[in-house]
Coordinates of N, CA and C in Angstrom, one line a residue:
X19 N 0.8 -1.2 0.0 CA 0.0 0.0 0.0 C 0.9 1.2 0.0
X20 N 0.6 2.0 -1.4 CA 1.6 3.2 -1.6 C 0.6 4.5 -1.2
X21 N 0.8 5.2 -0.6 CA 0.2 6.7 -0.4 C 0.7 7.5 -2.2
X22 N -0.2 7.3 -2.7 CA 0.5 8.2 -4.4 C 0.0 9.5 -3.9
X23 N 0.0 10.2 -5.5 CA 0.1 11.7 -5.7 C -1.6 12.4 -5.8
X24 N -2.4 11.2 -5.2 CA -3.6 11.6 -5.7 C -4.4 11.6 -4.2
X25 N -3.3 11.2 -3.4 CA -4.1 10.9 -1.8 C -4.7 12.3 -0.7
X26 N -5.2 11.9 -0.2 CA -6.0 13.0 0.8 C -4.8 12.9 1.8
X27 N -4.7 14.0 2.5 CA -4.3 14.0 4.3 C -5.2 13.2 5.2
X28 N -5.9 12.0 4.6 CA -6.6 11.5 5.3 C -6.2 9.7 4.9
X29 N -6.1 9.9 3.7 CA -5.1 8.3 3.1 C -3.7 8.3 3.7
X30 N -2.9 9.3 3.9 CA -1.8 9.4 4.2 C -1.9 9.0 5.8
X31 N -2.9 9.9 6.5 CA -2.9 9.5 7.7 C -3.4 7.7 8.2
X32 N -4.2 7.5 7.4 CA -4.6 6.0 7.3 C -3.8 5.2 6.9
X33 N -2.6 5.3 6.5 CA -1.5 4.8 6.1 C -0.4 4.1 7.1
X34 N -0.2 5.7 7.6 CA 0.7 5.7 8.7 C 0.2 5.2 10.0
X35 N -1.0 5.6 10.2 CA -1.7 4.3 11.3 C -1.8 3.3 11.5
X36 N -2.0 2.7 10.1 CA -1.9 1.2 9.5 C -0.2 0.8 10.0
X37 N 0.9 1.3 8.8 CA 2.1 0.7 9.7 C 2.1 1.0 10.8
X38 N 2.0 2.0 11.5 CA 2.1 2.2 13.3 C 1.6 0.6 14.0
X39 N 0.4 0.6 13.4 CA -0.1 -0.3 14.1 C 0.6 -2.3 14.1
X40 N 1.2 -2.0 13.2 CA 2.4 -3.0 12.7 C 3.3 -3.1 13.0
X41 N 3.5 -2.0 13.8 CA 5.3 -2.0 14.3 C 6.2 -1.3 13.7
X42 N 5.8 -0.5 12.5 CA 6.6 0.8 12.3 C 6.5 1.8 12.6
X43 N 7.9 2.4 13.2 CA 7.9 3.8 13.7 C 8.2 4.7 13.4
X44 N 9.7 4.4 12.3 CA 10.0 5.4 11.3 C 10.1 4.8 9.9
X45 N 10.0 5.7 9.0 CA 10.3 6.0 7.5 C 11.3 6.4 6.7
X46 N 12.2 5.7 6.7 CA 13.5 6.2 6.1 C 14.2 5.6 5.3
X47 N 14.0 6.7 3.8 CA 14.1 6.8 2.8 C 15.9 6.7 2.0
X48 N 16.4 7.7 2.9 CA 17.4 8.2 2.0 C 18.5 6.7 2.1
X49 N 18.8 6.4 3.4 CA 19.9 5.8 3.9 C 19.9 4.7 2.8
X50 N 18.7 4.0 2.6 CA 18.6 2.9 1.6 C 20.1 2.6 0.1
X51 N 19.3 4.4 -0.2 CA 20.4 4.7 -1.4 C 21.9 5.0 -0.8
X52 N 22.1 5.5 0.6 CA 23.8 5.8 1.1 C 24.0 4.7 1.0
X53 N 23.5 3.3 1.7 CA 24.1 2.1 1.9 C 24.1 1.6 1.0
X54 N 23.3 1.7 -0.4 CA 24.0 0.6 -1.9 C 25.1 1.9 -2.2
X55 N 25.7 2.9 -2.0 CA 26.2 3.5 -2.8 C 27.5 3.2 -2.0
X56 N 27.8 3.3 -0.9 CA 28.9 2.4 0.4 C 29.6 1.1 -0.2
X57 N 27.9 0.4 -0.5 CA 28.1 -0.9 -0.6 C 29.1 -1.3 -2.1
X58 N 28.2 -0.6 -3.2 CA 29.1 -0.4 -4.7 C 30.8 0.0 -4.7
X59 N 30.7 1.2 -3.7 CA 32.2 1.6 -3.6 C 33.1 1.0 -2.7
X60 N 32.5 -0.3 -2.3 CA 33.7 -0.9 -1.2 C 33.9 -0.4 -0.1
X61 N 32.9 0.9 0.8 CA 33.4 1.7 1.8 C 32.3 1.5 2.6
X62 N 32.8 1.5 4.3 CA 32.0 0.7 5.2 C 31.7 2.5 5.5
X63 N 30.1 2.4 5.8 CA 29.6 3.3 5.8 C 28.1 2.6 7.3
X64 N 27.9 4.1 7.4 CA 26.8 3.7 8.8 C 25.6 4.7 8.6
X65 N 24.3 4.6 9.0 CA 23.3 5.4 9.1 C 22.3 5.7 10.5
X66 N 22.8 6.9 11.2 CA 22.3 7.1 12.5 C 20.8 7.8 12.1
X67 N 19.5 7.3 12.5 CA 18.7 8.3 12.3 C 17.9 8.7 13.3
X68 N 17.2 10.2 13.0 CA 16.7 10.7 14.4 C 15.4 11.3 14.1
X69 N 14.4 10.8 14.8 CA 12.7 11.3 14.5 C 12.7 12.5 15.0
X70 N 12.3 13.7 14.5 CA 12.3 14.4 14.9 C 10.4 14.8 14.9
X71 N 9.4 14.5 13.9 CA 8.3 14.8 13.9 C 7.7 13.5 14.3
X72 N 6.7 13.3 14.9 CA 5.4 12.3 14.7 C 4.6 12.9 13.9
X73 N 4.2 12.1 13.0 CA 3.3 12.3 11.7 C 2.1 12.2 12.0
X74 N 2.1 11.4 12.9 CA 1.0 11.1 13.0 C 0.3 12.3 13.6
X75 N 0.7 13.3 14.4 CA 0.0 14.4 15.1 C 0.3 15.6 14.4
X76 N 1.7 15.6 13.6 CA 1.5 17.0 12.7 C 2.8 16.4 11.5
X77 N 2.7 17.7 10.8 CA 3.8 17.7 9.9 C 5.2 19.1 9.9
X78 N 4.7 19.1 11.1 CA 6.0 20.4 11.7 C 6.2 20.2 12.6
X79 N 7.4 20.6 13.1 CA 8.0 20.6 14.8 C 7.5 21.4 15.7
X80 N 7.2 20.4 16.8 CA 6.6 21.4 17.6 C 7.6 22.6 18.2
X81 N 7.1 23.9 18.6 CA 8.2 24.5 18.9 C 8.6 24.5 20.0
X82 N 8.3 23.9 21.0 CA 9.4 23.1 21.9 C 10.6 22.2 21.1
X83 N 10.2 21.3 20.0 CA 11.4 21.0 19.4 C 12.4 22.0 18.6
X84 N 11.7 22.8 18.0 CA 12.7 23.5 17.4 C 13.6 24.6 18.3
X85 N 12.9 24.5 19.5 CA 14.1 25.4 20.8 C 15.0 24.3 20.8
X86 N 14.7 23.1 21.0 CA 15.9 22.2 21.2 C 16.2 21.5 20.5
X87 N 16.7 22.1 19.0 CA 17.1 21.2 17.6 C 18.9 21.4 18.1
X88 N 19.3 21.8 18.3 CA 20.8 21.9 18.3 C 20.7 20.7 19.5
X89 N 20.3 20.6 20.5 CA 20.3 19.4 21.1 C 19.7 17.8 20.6
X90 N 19.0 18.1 19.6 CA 18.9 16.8 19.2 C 19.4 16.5 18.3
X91 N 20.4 17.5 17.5 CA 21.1 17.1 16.4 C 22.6 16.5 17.1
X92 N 22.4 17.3 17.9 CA 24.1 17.2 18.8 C 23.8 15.6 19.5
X93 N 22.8 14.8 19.8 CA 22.7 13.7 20.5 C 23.2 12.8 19.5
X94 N 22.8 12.2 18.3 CA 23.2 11.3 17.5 C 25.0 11.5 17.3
X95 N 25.5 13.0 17.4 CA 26.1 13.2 16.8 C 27.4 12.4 18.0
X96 N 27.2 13.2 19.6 CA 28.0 12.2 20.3 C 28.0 10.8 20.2
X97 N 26.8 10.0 19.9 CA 27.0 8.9 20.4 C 27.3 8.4 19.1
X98 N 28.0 8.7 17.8 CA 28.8 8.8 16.8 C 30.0 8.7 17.8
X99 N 30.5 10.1 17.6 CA 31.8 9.9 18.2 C 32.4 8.8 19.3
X100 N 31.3 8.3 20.7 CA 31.6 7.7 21.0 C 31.9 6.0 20.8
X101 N 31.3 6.1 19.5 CA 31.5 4.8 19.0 C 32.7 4.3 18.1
X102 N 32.9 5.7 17.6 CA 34.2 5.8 16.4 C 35.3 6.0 17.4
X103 N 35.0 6.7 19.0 CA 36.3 6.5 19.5 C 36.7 5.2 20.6
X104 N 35.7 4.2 20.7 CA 35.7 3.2 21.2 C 36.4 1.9 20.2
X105 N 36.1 1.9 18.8 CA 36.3 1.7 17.9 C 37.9 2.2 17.4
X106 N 37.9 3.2 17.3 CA 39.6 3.4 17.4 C 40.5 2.7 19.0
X107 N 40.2 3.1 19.9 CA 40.8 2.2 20.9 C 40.7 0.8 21.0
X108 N 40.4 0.5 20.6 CA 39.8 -1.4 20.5 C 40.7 -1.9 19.5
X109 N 40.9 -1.1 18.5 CA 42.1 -1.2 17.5 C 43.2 -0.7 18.1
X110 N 43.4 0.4 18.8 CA 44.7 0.3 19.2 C 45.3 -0.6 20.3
X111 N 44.3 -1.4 21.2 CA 44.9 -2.1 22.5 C 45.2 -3.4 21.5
X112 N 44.2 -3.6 20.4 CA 44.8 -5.1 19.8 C 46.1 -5.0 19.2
X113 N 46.5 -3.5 18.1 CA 48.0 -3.2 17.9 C 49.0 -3.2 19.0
X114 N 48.5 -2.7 20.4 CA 49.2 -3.0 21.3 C 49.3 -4.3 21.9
X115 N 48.5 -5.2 21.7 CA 48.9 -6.3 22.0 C 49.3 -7.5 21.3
X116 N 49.1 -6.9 19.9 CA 50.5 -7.8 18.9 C 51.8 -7.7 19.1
X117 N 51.9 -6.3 19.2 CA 53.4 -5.7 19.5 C 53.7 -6.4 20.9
X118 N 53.3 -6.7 21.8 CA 53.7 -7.3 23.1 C 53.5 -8.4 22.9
X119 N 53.0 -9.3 22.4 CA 53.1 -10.6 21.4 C 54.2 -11.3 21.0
X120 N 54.4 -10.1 20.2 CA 55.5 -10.2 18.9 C 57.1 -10.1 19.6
X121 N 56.6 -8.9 20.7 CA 58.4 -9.0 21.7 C 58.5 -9.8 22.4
X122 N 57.4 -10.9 23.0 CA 57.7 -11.9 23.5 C 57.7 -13.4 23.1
X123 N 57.7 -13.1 21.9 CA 58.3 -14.2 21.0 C 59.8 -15.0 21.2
X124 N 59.9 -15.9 21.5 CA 61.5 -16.8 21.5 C 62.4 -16.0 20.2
X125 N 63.5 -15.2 20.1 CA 64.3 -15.1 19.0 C 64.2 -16.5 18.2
X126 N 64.5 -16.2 16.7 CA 64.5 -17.3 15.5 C 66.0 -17.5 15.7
X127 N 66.3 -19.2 15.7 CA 67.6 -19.0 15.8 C 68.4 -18.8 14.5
X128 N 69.7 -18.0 14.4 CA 70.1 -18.3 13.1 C 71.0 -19.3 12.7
X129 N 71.6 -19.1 11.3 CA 71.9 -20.5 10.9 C 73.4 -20.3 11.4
X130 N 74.2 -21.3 11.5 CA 75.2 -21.3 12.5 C 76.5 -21.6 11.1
X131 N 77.4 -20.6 11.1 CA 78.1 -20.7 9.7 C 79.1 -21.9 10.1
X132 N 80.0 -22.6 8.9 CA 81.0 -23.7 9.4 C 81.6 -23.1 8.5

């Protein structure tokens, strides 16, 4: 069931009721096309997303949200960073623990000339 170009604000809302009532919460569109375009160019790529409207009650922010848009843009954005920097460290304790590995390895003996 497609909401087309010919629907009422009243199909559309019958719509979105409908998935609601099925277990969807959000609608999102774009990421679909980032991740085959990630996926084509061999680069690991991620999609953080954030609701900012319920549709179901309007089609604008309320303005309580738009006083606190810099805080809800800034929320996704930390817990980005804290992931990319948990993710960098995870990689560095494993480089550091090759390297401590690697020095405690038995020397190779060498070949003994005659």
């Amino acid at each position: 069931a497609v909401v087309s170009t010919q629907s009422t604000g009243d199909d559309k809302l019958d719509y979105l009721r409908r998935a609601y009532n099925m277990g969807c919460r959000n609608i999102e569109m774009e990421s679909c096309a980032f991740a085959s375009l990630c996926h084509r160019a061999g680069v690991r790529g991620a999609v953080v997303c954030v609701t900012l409207i319920d549709r179901l009650q309007s089609d604008l922010m309320s303005p309580e949200d738009v006083q606190r848009y810099d805080e809800l843009v800034r929320r996704p954005h930390s817990l980005i960073v804290k992931f990319v920097k948990r993710q960098i460290g995870l990689k560095m304790k494993e480089s550091k623990s090759l390297a401590q590995a690697s020095s405690n390895t038995l020397p190779v003996s060498q070949p003994v000339a005659t």
